[in-house]
């Protein structure tokens, strides 16, 4: 597995193999390791990383307790619980979350998906019709963050106004509602 040089964008690469692990599966691509783990019937975590030794996250405290089913076709892997399905495209190395009726809840952008720009990981998503984004910690402006860019950095900003960013609290978490 090789890293991308400098600030060149690097996608996950092509699908190589899949292996069962506790509460989920490990997917290997040409440029990444991916874990898809069930924490419950309604919570599935996808974790993409380059180095297996650095796969631990201090941001997740919940222990996995769910189980995932897996179906495989020539072009896709389909994972599921009793509440949600996750589809992985072997061709584009992108993910789609689906409800049990097959309607898209959340999907990676097929042109960008998960990628690295230098050492920074990115994940581009398809915007759903009318989707609103709520979260990101202490930020000024509208509650709906859609269409805006924000810096994740904490600073003591005295006498800020409605357009000041960053502020005191950065929370790398948002909820997309549609």
PDB file of C-alpha atoms in Angstrom:
ATOM      1  CA  UNK A   1       0.000   0.000   0.000  1.00  0.00           C
ATOM      2  CA  UNK A   2       1.433   3.374  -1.006  1.00  0.00           C
ATOM      3  CA  UNK A   3       0.599   6.865   0.212  1.00  0.00           C
ATOM      4  CA  UNK A   4      -0.287   9.793  -2.002  1.00  0.00           C
ATOM      5  CA  UNK A   5       2.495  12.331  -2.451  1.00  0.00           C
ATOM      6  CA  UNK A   6       2.042  15.854  -1.049  1.00  0.00           C
ATOM      7  CA  UNK A   7      -1.384  17.364  -1.609  1.00  0.00           C
ATOM      8  CA  UNK A   8      -2.449  15.014  -4.397  1.00  0.00           C
ATOM      9  CA  UNK A   9      -5.876  13.473  -3.817  1.00  0.00           C
ATOM     10  CA  UNK A  10      -5.926   9.697  -3.477  1.00  0.00           C
ATOM     11  CA  UNK A  11      -9.097   7.603  -3.478  1.00  0.00           C
ATOM     12  CA  UNK A  12      -9.452   4.277  -1.661  1.00  0.00           C
ATOM     13  CA  UNK A  13      -8.397   2.347  -4.743  1.00  0.00           C
ATOM     14  CA  UNK A  14      -9.733  -0.904  -6.078  1.00  0.00           C
ATOM     15  CA  UNK A  15     -11.363  -3.639  -4.007  1.00  0.00           C
ATOM     16  CA  UNK A  16      -8.950  -6.425  -3.022  1.00  0.00           C
ATOM     17  CA  UNK A  17     -10.587  -8.656  -0.392  1.00  0.00           C
ATOM     18  CA  UNK A  18     -12.984  -8.902   2.538  1.00  0.00           C
ATOM     19  CA  UNK A  19     -12.473 -10.715   5.850  1.00  0.00           C
ATOM     20  CA  UNK A  20     -14.880 -11.283   8.748  1.00  0.00           C
ATOM     21  CA  UNK A  21     -13.908  -9.583  12.024  1.00  0.00           C
ATOM     22  CA  UNK A  22     -15.705  -9.203  15.368  1.00  0.00           C
ATOM     23  CA  UNK A  23     -19.055  -7.460  14.840  1.00  0.00           C
ATOM     24  CA  UNK A  24     -18.354  -6.782  11.176  1.00  0.00           C
ATOM     25  CA  UNK A  25     -15.947  -7.006   8.282  1.00  0.00           C
ATOM     26  CA  UNK A  26     -12.572  -5.686   7.148  1.00  0.00           C
ATOM     27  CA  UNK A  27     -12.326  -4.578   3.528  1.00  0.00           C
ATOM     28  CA  UNK A  28      -8.942  -4.180   1.874  1.00  0.00           C
ATOM     29  CA  UNK A  29      -8.502  -1.894  -1.114  1.00  0.00           C
ATOM     30  CA  UNK A  30      -5.315  -1.032  -2.956  1.00  0.00           C
ATOM     31  CA  UNK A  31      -4.785   2.120  -0.846  1.00  0.00           C
ATOM     32  CA  UNK A  32      -6.789   1.619   2.356  1.00  0.00           C
ATOM     33  CA  UNK A  33      -8.042  -0.602   5.130  1.00  0.00           C
ATOM     34  CA  UNK A  34     -11.752  -0.252   5.904  1.00  0.00           C
ATOM     35  CA  UNK A  35     -13.705  -1.615   8.851  1.00  0.00           C
ATOM     36  CA  UNK A  36     -17.476  -1.796   8.753  1.00  0.00           C
ATOM     37  CA  UNK A  37     -18.684  -2.590  12.269  1.00  0.00           C
ATOM     38  CA  UNK A  38     -22.157  -2.912  13.798  1.00  0.00           C
ATOM     39  CA  UNK A  39     -22.506  -1.200  17.155  1.00  0.00           C
ATOM     40  CA  UNK A  40     -26.222  -1.938  17.306  1.00  0.00           C
ATOM     41  CA  UNK A  41     -29.116  -2.703  14.978  1.00  0.00           C
ATOM     42  CA  UNK A  42     -29.198   1.003  13.993  1.00  0.00           C
ATOM     43  CA  UNK A  43     -25.549   2.083  14.305  1.00  0.00           C
ATOM     44  CA  UNK A  44     -22.950   1.026  11.734  1.00  0.00           C
ATOM     45  CA  UNK A  45     -19.495   2.558  11.733  1.00  0.00           C
ATOM     46  CA  UNK A  46     -17.283   2.774   8.655  1.00  0.00           C
ATOM     47  CA  UNK A  47     -13.648   3.491   9.457  1.00  0.00           C
ATOM     48  CA  UNK A  48     -11.150   4.016   6.625  1.00  0.00           C
ATOM     49  CA  UNK A  49      -7.455   4.257   7.410  1.00  0.00           C
ATOM     50  CA  UNK A  50      -4.079   3.681   5.787  1.00  0.00           C
ATOM     51  CA  UNK A  51      -2.110   2.055   8.581  1.00  0.00           C
ATOM     52  CA  UNK A  52      -3.535  -0.952  10.458  1.00  0.00           C
ATOM     53  CA  UNK A  53      -1.460  -0.029  13.530  1.00  0.00           C
ATOM     54  CA  UNK A  54      -3.289   3.341  13.721  1.00  0.00           C
ATOM     55  CA  UNK A  55      -6.830   2.015  13.459  1.00  0.00           C
ATOM     56  CA  UNK A  56      -7.882   2.864  17.043  1.00  0.00           C
ATOM     57  CA  UNK A  57     -10.140   5.886  17.678  1.00  0.00           C
ATOM     58  CA  UNK A  58     -10.415   7.632  21.031  1.00  0.00           C
ATOM     59  CA  UNK A  59     -13.623   9.309  19.815  1.00  0.00           C
ATOM     60  CA  UNK A  60     -15.693   6.105  20.048  1.00  0.00           C
ATOM     61  CA  UNK A  61     -16.471   4.818  23.535  1.00  0.00           C
ATOM     62  CA  UNK A  62     -19.315   2.422  22.745  1.00  0.00           C
ATOM     63  CA  UNK A  63     -18.324  -1.219  22.389  1.00  0.00           C
ATOM     64  CA  UNK A  64     -19.600  -2.964  19.259  1.00  0.00           C
ATOM     65  CA  UNK A  65     -22.464  -5.314  20.052  1.00  0.00           C
ATOM     66  CA  UNK A  66     -24.336  -5.817  16.787  1.00  0.00           C
ATOM     67  CA  UNK A  67     -24.028  -8.297  13.981  1.00  0.00           C
ATOM     68  CA  UNK A  68     -23.877  -7.709  10.243  1.00  0.00           C
ATOM     69  CA  UNK A  69     -25.035  -9.993   7.498  1.00  0.00           C
ATOM     70  CA  UNK A  70     -23.137  -9.982   4.188  1.00  0.00           C
ATOM     71  CA  UNK A  71     -24.173 -10.739   0.632  1.00  0.00           C
ATOM     72  CA  UNK A  72     -21.692 -10.508  -2.212  1.00  0.00           C
ATOM     73  CA  UNK A  73     -22.161 -10.086  -5.934  1.00  0.00           C
ATOM     74  CA  UNK A  74     -19.663  -9.439  -8.709  1.00  0.00           C
ATOM     75  CA  UNK A  75     -19.986  -5.647  -8.313  1.00  0.00           C
ATOM     76  CA  UNK A  76     -21.198  -5.051  -4.723  1.00  0.00           C
ATOM     77  CA  UNK A  77     -21.024  -6.096  -1.104  1.00  0.00           C
ATOM     78  CA  UNK A  78     -24.286  -5.688   0.813  1.00  0.00           C
ATOM     79  CA  UNK A  79     -24.211  -5.572   4.617  1.00  0.00           C
ATOM     80  CA  UNK A  80     -27.285  -5.468   6.802  1.00  0.00           C
ATOM     81  CA  UNK A  81     -28.938  -5.434  10.178  1.00  0.00           C
ATOM     82  CA  UNK A  82     -32.640  -5.623  11.016  1.00  0.00           C
ATOM     83  CA  UNK A  83     -32.891  -1.821  10.489  1.00  0.00           C
ATOM     84  CA  UNK A  84     -30.428  -0.699   7.827  1.00  0.00           C
ATOM     85  CA  UNK A  85     -28.393  -1.878   4.836  1.00  0.00           C
ATOM     86  CA  UNK A  86     -24.991  -0.680   3.641  1.00  0.00           C
ATOM     87  CA  UNK A  87     -23.899  -1.212   0.053  1.00  0.00           C
ATOM     88  CA  UNK A  88     -20.218  -1.100  -0.956  1.00  0.00           C
ATOM     89  CA  UNK A  89     -19.429  -0.720  -4.654  1.00  0.00           C
ATOM     90  CA  UNK A  90     -16.398  -2.777  -5.630  1.00  0.00           C
ATOM     91  CA  UNK A  91     -15.990  -0.643  -8.771  1.00  0.00           C
ATOM     92  CA  UNK A  92     -15.895   2.794  -7.100  1.00  0.00           C
ATOM     93  CA  UNK A  93     -15.113   1.848  -3.455  1.00  0.00           C
ATOM     94  CA  UNK A  94     -18.048   3.964  -2.285  1.00  0.00           C
ATOM     95  CA  UNK A  95     -20.752   3.340   0.325  1.00  0.00           C
ATOM     96  CA  UNK A  96     -24.526   3.847   0.328  1.00  0.00           C
ATOM     97  CA  UNK A  97     -26.741   3.524   3.407  1.00  0.00           C
ATOM     98  CA  UNK A  98     -30.240   2.254   2.596  1.00  0.00           C
ATOM     99  CA  UNK A  99     -33.401   1.704   4.586  1.00  0.00           C
ATOM    100  CA  UNK A 100     -35.089  -1.705   4.403  1.00  0.00           C
ATOM    101  CA  UNK A 101     -37.178  -0.538   1.412  1.00  0.00           C
ATOM    102  CA  UNK A 102     -33.970   0.213  -0.525  1.00  0.00           C
ATOM    103  CA  UNK A 103     -34.315   4.006  -0.309  1.00  0.00           C
ATOM    104  CA  UNK A 104     -31.045   5.934   0.022  1.00  0.00           C
ATOM    105  CA  UNK A 105     -30.431   7.431   3.460  1.00  0.00           C
ATOM    106  CA  UNK A 106     -26.865   8.577   2.795  1.00  0.00           C
ATOM    107  CA  UNK A 107     -24.431   7.993  -0.077  1.00  0.00           C
ATOM    108  CA  UNK A 108     -20.824   8.731  -0.957  1.00  0.00           C
ATOM    109  CA  UNK A 109     -20.268  10.850  -4.042  1.00  0.00           C
ATOM    110  CA  UNK A 110     -19.117   8.356  -6.703  1.00  0.00           C
ATOM    111  CA  UNK A 111     -16.620  10.835  -8.163  1.00  0.00           C
ATOM    112  CA  UNK A 112     -14.846  11.591  -4.884  1.00  0.00           C
ATOM    113  CA  UNK A 113     -16.051   9.285  -2.072  1.00  0.00           C
ATOM    114  CA  UNK A 114     -13.523   8.757   0.692  1.00  0.00           C
ATOM    115  CA  UNK A 115     -10.053  10.030  -0.175  1.00  0.00           C
ATOM    116  CA  UNK A 116      -6.898  11.540   1.237  1.00  0.00           C
ATOM    117  CA  UNK A 117      -5.432  14.893   0.299  1.00  0.00           C
ATOM    118  CA  UNK A 118      -1.926  14.561   1.681  1.00  0.00           C
ATOM    119  CA  UNK A 119      -2.481  13.390   5.264  1.00  0.00           C
ATOM    120  CA  UNK A 120      -6.041  14.781   5.524  1.00  0.00           C
ATOM    121  CA  UNK A 121      -8.912  12.338   5.011  1.00  0.00           C
ATOM    122  CA  UNK A 122     -12.058  13.564   3.274  1.00  0.00           C
ATOM    123  CA  UNK A 123     -15.474  12.070   2.602  1.00  0.00           C
ATOM    124  CA  UNK A 124     -17.711  13.591  -0.042  1.00  0.00           C
ATOM    125  CA  UNK A 125     -21.427  12.819   0.154  1.00  0.00           C
ATOM    126  CA  UNK A 126     -24.388  13.183  -2.178  1.00  0.00           C
ATOM    127  CA  UNK A 127     -26.698  15.925  -0.920  1.00  0.00           C
ATOM    128  CA  UNK A 128     -30.277  14.721  -0.595  1.00  0.00           C
ATOM    129  CA  UNK A 129     -33.151  16.927  -1.764  1.00  0.00           C
ATOM    130  CA  UNK A 130     -33.903  19.436   1.017  1.00  0.00           C
ATOM    131  CA  UNK A 131     -31.278  17.949   3.361  1.00  0.00           C
ATOM    132  CA  UNK A 132     -30.260  20.128   6.293  1.00  0.00           C
ATOM    133  CA  UNK A 133     -27.031  19.830   8.280  1.00  0.00           C
ATOM    134  CA  UNK A 134     -27.131  20.500  12.011  1.00  0.00           C
ATOM    135  CA  UNK A 135     -24.088  20.461  14.308  1.00  0.00           C
ATOM    136  CA  UNK A 136     -20.313  21.158  14.194  1.00  0.00           C
ATOM    137  CA  UNK A 137     -20.093  22.622  17.694  1.00  0.00           C
ATOM    138  CA  UNK A 138     -20.113  26.303  18.554  1.00  0.00           C
ATOM    139  CA  UNK A 139     -20.566  28.176  15.275  1.00  0.00           C
ATOM    140  CA  UNK A 140     -22.257  31.453  14.383  1.00  0.00           C
ATOM    141  CA  UNK A 141     -24.928  31.865  11.728  1.00  0.00           C
ATOM    142  CA  UNK A 142     -27.899  29.714  10.863  1.00  0.00           C
ATOM    143  CA  UNK A 143     -28.557  26.392  12.554  1.00  0.00           C
ATOM    144  CA  UNK A 144     -28.639  24.736   9.107  1.00  0.00           C
ATOM    145  CA  UNK A 145     -24.968  24.429   8.029  1.00  0.00           C
ATOM    146  CA  UNK A 146     -25.739  23.370   4.437  1.00  0.00           C
ATOM    147  CA  UNK A 147     -23.743  25.222   1.790  1.00  0.00           C
ATOM    148  CA  UNK A 148     -21.181  26.640   4.216  1.00  0.00           C
ATOM    149  CA  UNK A 149     -17.560  25.761   5.006  1.00  0.00           C
ATOM    150  CA  UNK A 150     -16.248  25.789   8.565  1.00  0.00           C
ATOM    151  CA  UNK A 151     -12.811  25.544  10.108  1.00  0.00           C
ATOM    152  CA  UNK A 152     -12.297  22.963  12.865  1.00  0.00           C
ATOM    153  CA  UNK A 153      -9.992  24.783  15.214  1.00  0.00           C
ATOM    154  CA  UNK A 154     -10.532  26.150  18.716  1.00  0.00           C
ATOM    155  CA  UNK A 155      -9.669  29.759  19.452  1.00  0.00           C
ATOM    156  CA  UNK A 156     -10.530  32.369  22.065  1.00  0.00           C
ATOM    157  CA  UNK A 157     -12.274  34.880  19.794  1.00  0.00           C
ATOM    158  CA  UNK A 158     -13.105  38.063  21.697  1.00  0.00           C
ATOM    159  CA  UNK A 159     -16.060  40.174  20.486  1.00  0.00           C
ATOM    160  CA  UNK A 160     -17.016  37.929  17.571  1.00  0.00           C
ATOM    161  CA  UNK A 161     -19.839  38.660  15.135  1.00  0.00           C
ATOM    162  CA  UNK A 162     -22.268  36.487  13.154  1.00  0.00           C
ATOM    163  CA  UNK A 163     -19.679  35.531  10.520  1.00  0.00           C
ATOM    164  CA  UNK A 164     -16.704  34.711  12.759  1.00  0.00           C
ATOM    165  CA  UNK A 165     -15.170  31.272  12.447  1.00  0.00           C
ATOM    166  CA  UNK A 166     -13.491  29.543  14.263  1.00  0.00           C
ATOM    167  CA  UNK A 167     -14.754  29.972  17.804  1.00  0.00           C
ATOM    168  CA  UNK A 168     -14.373  28.196  21.145  1.00  0.00           C
ATOM    169  CA  UNK A 169     -15.592  24.677  20.422  1.00  0.00           C
ATOM    170  CA  UNK A 170     -15.006  22.413  17.440  1.00  0.00           C
ATOM    171  CA  UNK A 171     -17.168  19.311  17.270  1.00  0.00           C
ATOM    172  CA  UNK A 172     -16.465  17.176  14.175  1.00  0.00           C
ATOM    173  CA  UNK A 173     -19.988  15.791  14.140  1.00  0.00           C
ATOM    174  CA  UNK A 174     -23.125  16.733  12.267  1.00  0.00           C
ATOM    175  CA  UNK A 175     -26.502  15.242  11.486  1.00  0.00           C
ATOM    176  CA  UNK A 176     -27.990  15.341   8.006  1.00  0.00           C
ATOM    177  CA  UNK A 177     -31.777  15.544   8.084  1.00  0.00           C
ATOM    178  CA  UNK A 178     -33.991  14.880   5.071  1.00  0.00           C
TER     179      UNK A 178
END
